[in-house]
Amino acid sequence: MEAAGRDHTSRVPAASDASRREIAELRQRARALETEIAQRKELERALREALVREKEARAEAERSVRYNEMFAGMLGHDLRNPLSAITTGANYIARLDPSQKSTKAATRILSSAERMARMIDQLLDFTRIRVGGGLALAPSRLDLDELLYKIKDELEASNPERSIMIEVVGSAVGEWDRDRLLQVFSNLVGNALHHGSEGVPVVIRCDGVAPDRVEVSIHNGGVVPAEVLPVIFEPFRGNTRYQRTRGLGLGLFITQQIVVAHGGTIDVASTRERGTTFHLVLPRGARPMPPAIH
Protein backbone atom coordinates (compact mmCIF):
# COMPACT_ATOMS: atom_id res chain seq x y z
CA MET A 1 0.00 0.00 0.00
CA GLU A 2 2.78 2.41 0.86
CA ALA A 3 4.58 1.58 -2.38
CA ALA A 4 1.45 2.21 -4.31
CA GLY A 5 1.03 5.53 -2.58
CA ARG A 6 4.58 6.49 -3.37
CA ASP A 7 4.08 5.64 -7.04
CA HIS A 8 0.98 7.80 -7.16
CA THR A 9 2.60 10.83 -5.58
CA SER A 10 5.65 10.52 -7.87
CA ARG A 11 3.47 10.93 -10.98
CA VAL A 12 1.78 14.18 -9.84
CA PRO A 13 4.73 16.53 -10.58
CA ALA A 14 5.01 15.12 -14.12
CA ALA A 15 1.35 15.85 -14.79
CA SER A 16 1.72 19.34 -13.35
CA ASP A 17 4.76 20.09 -15.53
CA ALA A 18 2.83 19.00 -18.64
CA SER A 19 -0.08 21.23 -17.70
CA ARG A 20 2.19 24.17 -17.12
CA ARG A 21 3.86 23.64 -20.48
CA GLU A 22 0.47 23.38 -22.17
CA ILE A 23 -0.73 26.55 -20.45
CA ALA A 24 2.46 28.35 -21.43
CA GLU A 25 2.04 27.27 -25.04
CA LEU A 26 -1.58 28.41 -25.03
CA ARG A 27 -0.57 31.78 -23.61
CA GLN A 28 2.16 32.09 -26.23
CA ARG A 29 -0.31 31.27 -28.99
CA ALA A 30 -2.79 33.76 -27.56
CA ARG A 31 -0.14 36.50 -27.54
CA ALA A 32 0.83 35.61 -31.13
CA LEU A 33 -2.83 35.67 -32.15
CA GLU A 34 -3.33 39.04 -30.48
CA THR A 35 -0.27 40.37 -32.31
CA GLU A 36 -1.53 38.99 -35.62
CA ILE A 37 -5.00 40.49 -35.04
CA ALA A 38 -3.44 43.86 -34.22
CA GLN A 39 -1.31 43.70 -37.37
CA ARG A 40 -4.31 42.79 -39.50
CA LYS A 41 -6.31 45.66 -38.02
CA GLU A 42 -3.45 48.01 -38.81
CA LEU A 43 -3.27 46.69 -42.37
CA GLU A 44 -7.03 47.05 -42.79
CA ARG A 45 -6.86 50.62 -41.49
CA ALA A 46 -4.00 51.43 -43.87
CA LEU A 47 -5.91 49.80 -46.75
CA ARG A 48 -9.05 51.82 -46.00
CA GLU A 49 -7.03 55.02 -45.89
CA ALA A 50 -5.33 54.12 -49.18
CA LEU A 51 -8.70 53.40 -50.81
CA VAL A 52 -10.05 56.74 -49.61
CA ARG A 53 -6.99 58.54 -51.02
CA GLU A 54 -7.32 56.65 -54.30
CA LYS A 55 -11.02 57.52 -54.55
CA GLU A 56 -10.29 61.18 -53.88
CA ALA A 57 -7.45 61.18 -56.44
CA ARG A 58 -9.69 59.51 -59.05
CA ALA A 59 -12.47 62.02 -58.41
CA GLU A 60 -10.00 64.89 -58.75
CA ALA A 61 -8.60 63.41 -61.97
CA GLU A 62 -12.12 63.00 -63.38
CA ARG A 63 -12.93 66.62 -62.50
CA SER A 64 -9.71 67.74 -64.14
CA VAL A 65 -10.44 65.74 -67.30
CA ARG A 66 -13.99 67.08 -67.42
CA TYR A 67 -12.78 70.68 -67.02
CA ASN A 68 -10.19 70.13 -69.75
CA GLU A 69 -12.81 68.70 -72.09
CA MET A 70 -15.18 71.60 -71.36
CA PHE A 71 -12.33 74.04 -71.97
CA ALA A 72 -11.54 72.35 -75.29
CA GLY A 73 -15.18 72.70 -76.30
CA MET A 74 -15.32 76.37 -75.34
CA LEU A 75 -12.02 77.02 -77.09
CA GLY A 76 -13.29 75.36 -80.25
CA HIS A 77 -16.46 77.40 -80.15
CA ASP A 78 -14.59 80.67 -79.56
CA LEU A 79 -12.16 79.97 -82.40
CA ARG A 80 -14.96 80.00 -84.97
CA ASN A 81 -15.20 83.80 -85.13
CA PRO A 82 -11.51 84.58 -85.78
CA LEU A 83 -11.35 81.68 -88.24
CA SER A 84 -14.34 83.06 -90.08
CA ALA A 85 -12.57 86.44 -90.28
CA ILE A 86 -9.45 84.76 -91.71
CA THR A 87 -11.51 82.93 -94.34
CA THR A 88 -13.37 86.10 -95.29
CA GLY A 89 -10.08 88.02 -95.58
CA ALA A 90 -8.52 85.34 -97.78
CA ASN A 91 -11.51 85.34 -100.11
CA TYR A 92 -11.36 89.14 -100.27
CA ILE A 93 -7.64 89.07 -101.16
CA ALA A 94 -8.26 86.53 -103.91
CA ARG A 95 -10.99 88.72 -105.46
CA LEU A 96 -9.18 92.02 -104.94
CA ASP A 97 -5.91 90.98 -106.57
CA PRO A 98 -6.31 88.18 -109.11
CA SER A 99 -2.55 87.92 -109.69
CA GLN A 100 -1.10 84.46 -109.49
CA LYS A 101 1.00 85.25 -106.41
CA SER A 102 -1.92 86.60 -104.40
CA THR A 103 -4.19 83.79 -105.54
CA LYS A 104 -1.72 81.13 -104.40
CA ALA A 105 -1.32 82.82 -101.00
CA ALA A 106 -5.08 83.13 -100.57
CA THR A 107 -5.57 79.50 -101.60
CA ARG A 108 -3.05 78.33 -98.99
CA ILE A 109 -4.80 80.41 -96.34
CA LEU A 110 -8.21 79.00 -97.30
CA SER A 111 -6.86 75.44 -97.30
CA SER A 112 -5.38 75.91 -93.83
CA ALA A 113 -8.59 77.54 -92.62
CA GLU A 114 -10.64 74.59 -93.86
CA ARG A 115 -8.37 72.18 -92.01
CA MET A 116 -8.65 74.29 -88.87
CA ALA A 117 -12.43 74.30 -89.24
CA ARG A 118 -12.48 70.50 -89.40
CA MET A 119 -10.36 70.28 -86.26
CA ILE A 120 -12.65 72.73 -84.46
CA ASP A 121 -15.67 70.67 -85.47
CA GLN A 122 -13.94 67.56 -84.10
CA LEU A 123 -13.19 69.32 -80.82
CA LEU A 124 -16.83 70.34 -80.48
CA ASP A 125 -18.02 66.83 -81.32
CA PHE A 126 -15.60 65.36 -78.79
CA THR A 127 -16.94 67.70 -76.11
CA ARG A 128 -20.53 66.80 -76.96
CA ILE A 129 -19.70 63.10 -76.68
CA ARG A 130 -17.70 63.26 -73.44
CA VAL A 131 -19.43 66.11 -71.61
CA GLY A 132 -22.71 66.88 -73.35
CA GLY A 133 -24.27 63.42 -73.20
CA GLY A 134 -23.65 62.35 -76.79
CA LEU A 135 -24.23 63.46 -80.35
CA ALA A 136 -27.67 64.75 -81.31
CA LEU A 137 -29.08 63.22 -84.50
CA ALA A 138 -31.55 64.61 -87.02
CA PRO A 139 -32.72 61.47 -88.89
CA SER A 140 -34.50 61.74 -92.21
CA ARG A 141 -35.17 59.43 -95.15
CA LEU A 142 -31.84 58.87 -96.87
CA ASP A 143 -30.52 56.78 -99.75
CA LEU A 144 -26.94 55.72 -98.98
CA ASP A 145 -26.44 54.99 -102.66
CA GLU A 146 -26.73 58.69 -103.51
CA LEU A 147 -24.62 59.73 -100.52
CA LEU A 148 -21.80 57.36 -101.43
CA TYR A 149 -21.71 58.51 -105.07
CA LYS A 150 -21.56 62.13 -103.88
CA ILE A 151 -18.53 61.29 -101.72
CA LYS A 152 -16.96 59.37 -104.62
CA ASP A 153 -17.28 62.38 -106.97
CA GLU A 154 -15.84 64.81 -104.43
CA LEU A 155 -12.88 62.67 -103.39
CA GLU A 156 -11.97 61.55 -106.89
CA ALA A 157 -11.98 65.21 -107.95
CA SER A 158 -9.44 66.04 -105.23
CA ASN A 159 -7.49 62.79 -105.82
CA PRO A 160 -7.49 62.42 -109.61
CA GLU A 161 -4.83 59.69 -109.53
CA ARG A 162 -7.04 57.39 -107.44
CA SER A 163 -10.31 55.61 -108.23
CA ILE A 164 -13.28 54.55 -106.11
CA MET A 165 -15.61 51.68 -107.01
CA ILE A 166 -19.12 51.36 -105.56
CA GLU A 167 -21.18 48.16 -105.53
CA VAL A 168 -24.77 48.30 -104.26
CA VAL A 169 -27.04 45.30 -103.71
CA GLY A 170 -30.64 45.67 -102.58
CA SER A 171 -32.14 48.86 -101.14
CA ALA A 172 -29.87 51.33 -99.36
CA VAL A 173 -32.69 53.51 -98.01
CA GLY A 174 -33.18 54.16 -94.30
CA GLU A 175 -33.74 56.78 -91.58
CA TRP A 176 -30.39 58.36 -90.76
CA ASP A 177 -28.75 61.70 -90.08
CA ARG A 178 -27.48 62.72 -93.52
CA ASP A 179 -24.78 65.17 -92.38
CA ARG A 180 -23.41 62.75 -89.80
CA LEU A 181 -23.19 59.84 -92.23
CA LEU A 182 -21.60 62.15 -94.78
CA GLN A 183 -18.98 62.83 -92.12
CA VAL A 184 -18.54 59.10 -91.44
CA PHE A 185 -18.08 57.96 -95.02
CA SER A 186 -15.99 60.97 -96.06
CA ASN A 187 -13.58 60.16 -93.25
CA LEU A 188 -13.44 56.42 -93.94
CA VAL A 189 -13.11 56.72 -97.72
CA GLY A 190 -10.60 59.56 -97.32
CA ASN A 191 -8.49 57.36 -95.04
CA ALA A 192 -8.75 54.49 -97.52
CA LEU A 193 -7.46 56.72 -100.31
CA HIS A 194 -4.66 58.07 -98.15
CA HIS A 195 -3.43 54.66 -96.97
CA GLY A 196 -4.47 52.46 -99.87
CA SER A 197 -1.98 50.97 -102.28
CA GLU A 198 -1.43 53.14 -105.34
CA GLY A 199 -3.07 51.76 -108.45
CA VAL A 200 -5.56 49.73 -106.40
CA PRO A 201 -9.07 51.22 -106.26
CA VAL A 202 -10.94 51.76 -103.03
CA VAL A 203 -13.99 49.49 -103.10
CA ILE A 204 -17.23 50.40 -101.31
CA ARG A 205 -19.80 47.61 -101.03
CA CYS A 206 -23.30 48.44 -99.84
CA ASP A 207 -25.53 45.48 -98.97
CA GLY A 208 -29.19 46.35 -98.46
CA VAL A 209 -30.69 42.89 -98.90
CA ALA A 210 -31.72 42.51 -95.24
CA PRO A 211 -35.02 44.27 -94.43
CA ASP A 212 -33.88 45.73 -91.09
CA ARG A 213 -30.35 46.93 -91.80
CA VAL A 214 -27.82 48.08 -94.36
CA GLU A 215 -24.20 46.89 -94.28
CA VAL A 216 -21.36 48.88 -95.83
CA SER A 217 -17.74 47.82 -96.24
CA ILE A 218 -14.86 50.04 -97.37
CA HIS A 219 -11.78 48.20 -98.59
CA ASN A 220 -8.33 49.40 -99.54
CA GLY A 221 -5.04 47.68 -100.24
CA GLY A 222 -3.08 49.14 -97.33
CA VAL A 223 -2.52 47.55 -93.94
CA VAL A 224 -3.02 49.01 -90.46
CA PRO A 225 0.02 48.41 -88.21
CA ALA A 226 -0.62 45.55 -85.77
CA GLU A 227 0.03 47.72 -82.71
CA VAL A 228 -2.48 50.33 -83.89
CA LEU A 229 -5.34 47.99 -84.75
CA PRO A 230 -6.58 47.36 -81.15
CA VAL A 231 -6.75 51.09 -80.35
CA ILE A 232 -7.67 52.51 -83.75
CA PHE A 233 -11.02 53.90 -82.56
CA GLU A 234 -9.65 55.40 -79.35
CA PRO A 235 -9.33 59.21 -79.15
CA PHE A 236 -5.84 60.71 -79.52
CA ARG A 237 -4.29 57.24 -79.89
CA GLY A 238 -5.01 55.05 -82.89
CA ASN A 239 -6.00 57.75 -85.34
CA THR A 240 -2.89 59.91 -85.10
CA ARG A 241 -0.48 56.99 -85.48
CA TYR A 242 -2.55 55.48 -88.27
CA GLN A 243 -3.10 58.66 -90.25
CA ARG A 244 0.30 60.26 -89.66
CA THR A 245 -1.24 63.68 -90.21
CA ARG A 246 -1.33 66.90 -88.25
CA GLY A 247 -4.93 66.27 -87.19
CA LEU A 248 -6.22 65.82 -83.68
CA GLY A 249 -6.52 62.05 -83.76
CA LEU A 250 -10.29 62.19 -83.28
CA GLY A 251 -11.58 61.26 -86.74
CA LEU A 252 -12.10 57.51 -86.26
CA PHE A 253 -13.27 57.96 -82.67
CA ILE A 254 -16.01 60.37 -83.78
CA THR A 255 -16.82 58.11 -86.73
CA GLN A 256 -17.39 55.22 -84.33
CA GLN A 257 -19.52 57.37 -82.03
CA ILE A 258 -21.74 58.52 -84.90
CA VAL A 259 -22.32 54.91 -85.96
CA VAL A 260 -23.06 53.86 -82.36
CA ALA A 261 -25.43 56.82 -81.95
CA HIS A 262 -27.43 55.40 -84.87
CA GLY A 263 -27.63 52.06 -83.06
CA GLY A 264 -25.09 50.52 -85.43
CA THR A 265 -21.67 48.90 -85.22
CA ILE A 266 -18.30 49.41 -86.89
CA ASP A 267 -15.23 47.20 -86.91
CA VAL A 268 -12.04 46.83 -88.90
CA ALA A 269 -9.98 43.91 -90.19
CA SER A 270 -6.53 44.35 -91.68
CA THR A 271 -3.90 41.92 -92.96
CA ARG A 272 -1.04 42.31 -95.36
CA GLU A 273 -2.55 39.69 -97.67
CA ARG A 274 -6.15 40.94 -97.74
CA GLY A 275 -5.73 44.66 -97.09
CA THR A 276 -7.92 46.74 -94.79
CA THR A 277 -11.71 46.65 -94.54
CA PHE A 278 -13.96 48.79 -92.37
CA HIS A 279 -17.36 47.16 -91.93
CA LEU A 280 -20.46 49.07 -90.78
CA VAL A 281 -23.93 47.83 -89.87
CA LEU A 282 -26.67 50.49 -89.77
CA PRO A 283 -30.24 49.69 -88.67
CA ARG A 284 -32.68 51.17 -91.20
CA GLY A 285 -34.74 52.88 -88.51
CA ALA A 286 -33.29 55.64 -86.35
CA ARG A 287 -32.68 54.08 -82.93
CA PRO A 288 -30.33 56.51 -81.22
CA MET A 289 -28.18 54.96 -78.51
CA PRO A 290 -25.86 56.53 -75.94
CA PRO A 291 -22.25 56.88 -77.05
CA ALA A 292 -19.57 54.53 -75.81
CA ILE A 293 -17.39 56.72 -73.57
CA HIS A 294 -13.56 56.01 -73.59
mmCIF file of C-alpha atoms in Angstrom, residues 38-144:
data_model
loop_
_atom_site.group_PDB
_atom_site.id
_atom_site.type_symbol
_atom_site.label_atom_id
_atom_site.label_comp_id
_atom_site.label_asym_id
_atom_site.label_seq_id
_atom_site.Cartn_x
_atom_site.Cartn_y
_atom_site.Cartn_z
ATOM 1 C CA ALA A 38 -3.440 43.855 -34.224
ATOM 2 C CA GLN A 39 -1.307 43.696 -37.366
ATOM 3 C CA ARG A 40 -4.309 42.794 -39.497
ATOM 4 C CA LYS A 41 -6.315 45.659 -38.017
ATOM 5 C CA GLU A 42 -3.451 48.010 -38.812
ATOM 6 C CA LEU A 43 -3.268 46.686 -42.375
ATOM 7 C CA GLU A 44 -7.033 47.047 -42.788
ATOM 8 C CA ARG A 45 -6.863 50.623 -41.490
ATOM 9 C CA ALA A 46 -4.002 51.434 -43.868
ATOM 10 C CA LEU A 47 -5.911 49.801 -46.750
ATOM 11 C CA ARG A 48 -9.048 51.821 -45.998
ATOM 12 C CA GLU A 49 -7.027 55.025 -45.894
ATOM 13 C CA ALA A 50 -5.326 54.121 -49.182
ATOM 14 C CA LEU A 51 -8.700 53.396 -50.810
ATOM 15 C CA VAL A 52 -10.045 56.744 -49.607
ATOM 16 C CA ARG A 53 -6.994 58.539 -51.015
ATOM 17 C CA GLU A 54 -7.319 56.649 -54.302
ATOM 18 C CA LYS A 55 -11.019 57.518 -54.552
ATOM 19 C CA GLU A 56 -10.287 61.178 -53.880
ATOM 20 C CA ALA A 57 -7.450 61.178 -56.443
ATOM 21 C CA ARG A 58 -9.690 59.507 -59.047
ATOM 22 C CA ALA A 59 -12.473 62.015 -58.415
ATOM 23 C CA GLU A 60 -10.003 64.885 -58.749
ATOM 24 C CA ALA A 61 -8.605 63.414 -61.975
ATOM 25 C CA GLU A 62 -12.120 63.000 -63.378
ATOM 26 C CA ARG A 63 -12.933 66.619 -62.500
ATOM 27 C CA SER A 64 -9.705 67.738 -64.144
ATOM 28 C CA VAL A 65 -10.441 65.736 -67.303
ATOM 29 C CA ARG A 66 -13.988 67.081 -67.415
ATOM 30 C CA TYR A 67 -12.783 70.677 -67.023
ATOM 31 C CA ASN A 68 -10.188 70.134 -69.747
ATOM 32 C CA GLU A 69 -12.811 68.702 -72.085
ATOM 33 C CA MET A 70 -15.181 71.598 -71.355
ATOM 34 C CA PHE A 71 -12.332 74.036 -71.973
ATOM 35 C CA ALA A 72 -11.538 72.351 -75.291
ATOM 36 C CA GLY A 73 -15.183 72.696 -76.297
ATOM 37 C CA MET A 74 -15.324 76.372 -75.341
ATOM 38 C CA LEU A 75 -12.020 77.015 -77.088
ATOM 39 C CA GLY A 76 -13.288 75.361 -80.255
ATOM 40 C CA HIS A 77 -16.462 77.403 -80.145
ATOM 41 C CA ASP A 78 -14.593 80.673 -79.564
ATOM 42 C CA LEU A 79 -12.161 79.967 -82.405
ATOM 43 C CA ARG A 80 -14.961 79.998 -84.966
ATOM 44 C CA ASN A 81 -15.205 83.800 -85.131
ATOM 45 C CA PRO A 82 -11.509 84.584 -85.784
ATOM 46 C CA LEU A 83 -11.351 81.680 -88.237
ATOM 47 C CA SER A 84 -14.338 83.059 -90.078
ATOM 48 C CA ALA A 85 -12.571 86.436 -90.277
ATOM 49 C CA ILE A 86 -9.448 84.762 -91.710
ATOM 50 C CA THR A 87 -11.513 82.929 -94.336
ATOM 51 C CA THR A 88 -13.370 86.099 -95.288
ATOM 52 C CA GLY A 89 -10.085 88.018 -95.584
ATOM 53 C CA ALA A 90 -8.515 85.338 -97.779
ATOM 54 C CA ASN A 91 -11.513 85.343 -100.110
ATOM 55 C CA TYR A 92 -11.358 89.145 -100.271
ATOM 56 C CA ILE A 93 -7.636 89.070 -101.162
ATOM 57 C CA ALA A 94 -8.263 86.526 -103.907
ATOM 58 C CA ARG A 95 -10.993 88.719 -105.456
ATOM 59 C CA LEU A 96 -9.176 92.017 -104.942
ATOM 60 C CA ASP A 97 -5.905 90.978 -106.565
ATOM 61 C CA PRO A 98 -6.306 88.181 -109.114
ATOM 62 C CA SER A 99 -2.554 87.925 -109.686
ATOM 63 C CA GLN A 100 -1.100 84.460 -109.487
ATOM 64 C CA LYS A 101 1.003 85.246 -106.414
ATOM 65 C CA SER A 102 -1.922 86.599 -104.397
ATOM 66 C CA THR A 103 -4.190 83.790 -105.539
ATOM 67 C CA LYS A 104 -1.717 81.135 -104.398
ATOM 68 C CA ALA A 105 -1.320 82.816 -100.999
ATOM 69 C CA ALA A 106 -5.083 83.126 -100.566
ATOM 70 C CA THR A 107 -5.574 79.497 -101.595
ATOM 71 C CA ARG A 108 -3.055 78.329 -98.994
ATOM 72 C CA ILE A 109 -4.805 80.408 -96.339
ATOM 73 C CA LEU A 110 -8.207 79.000 -97.305
ATOM 74 C CA SER A 111 -6.865 75.444 -97.297
ATOM 75 C CA SER A 112 -5.383 75.910 -93.825
ATOM 76 C CA ALA A 113 -8.587 77.544 -92.619
ATOM 77 C CA GLU A 114 -10.641 74.594 -93.859
ATOM 78 C CA ARG A 115 -8.367 72.184 -92.013
ATOM 79 C CA MET A 116 -8.652 74.287 -88.866
ATOM 80 C CA ALA A 117 -12.434 74.305 -89.243
ATOM 81 C CA ARG A 118 -12.481 70.503 -89.404
ATOM 82 C CA MET A 119 -10.360 70.283 -86.256
ATOM 83 C CA ILE A 120 -12.650 72.732 -84.460
ATOM 84 C CA ASP A 121 -15.668 70.665 -85.474
ATOM 85 C CA GLN A 122 -13.943 67.559 -84.105
ATOM 86 C CA LEU A 123 -13.189 69.317 -80.820
ATOM 87 C CA LEU A 124 -16.828 70.341 -80.481
ATOM 88 C CA ASP A 125 -18.021 66.825 -81.319
ATOM 89 C CA PHE A 126 -15.595 65.360 -78.792
ATOM 90 C CA THR A 127 -16.936 67.696 -76.113
ATOM 91 C CA ARG A 128 -20.533 66.800 -76.963
ATOM 92 C CA ILE A 129 -19.695 63.104 -76.682
ATOM 93 C CA ARG A 130 -17.702 63.258 -73.443
ATOM 94 C CA VAL A 131 -19.433 66.110 -71.614
ATOM 95 C CA GLY A 132 -22.711 66.881 -73.348
ATOM 96 C CA GLY A 133 -24.267 63.419 -73.200
ATOM 97 C CA GLY A 134 -23.646 62.353 -76.794
ATOM 98 C CA LEU A 135 -24.235 63.460 -80.352
ATOM 99 C CA ALA A 136 -27.674 64.749 -81.314
ATOM 100 C CA LEU A 137 -29.079 63.223 -84.496
ATOM 101 C CA ALA A 138 -31.555 64.605 -87.021
ATOM 102 C CA PRO A 139 -32.725 61.475 -88.888
ATOM 103 C CA SER A 140 -34.502 61.744 -92.210
ATOM 104 C CA ARG A 141 -35.165 59.432 -95.145
ATOM 105 C CA LEU A 142 -31.838 58.875 -96.870
ATOM 106 C CA ASP A 143 -30.521 56.783 -99.748
ATOM 107 C CA LEU A 144 -26.944 55.725 -98.976
#
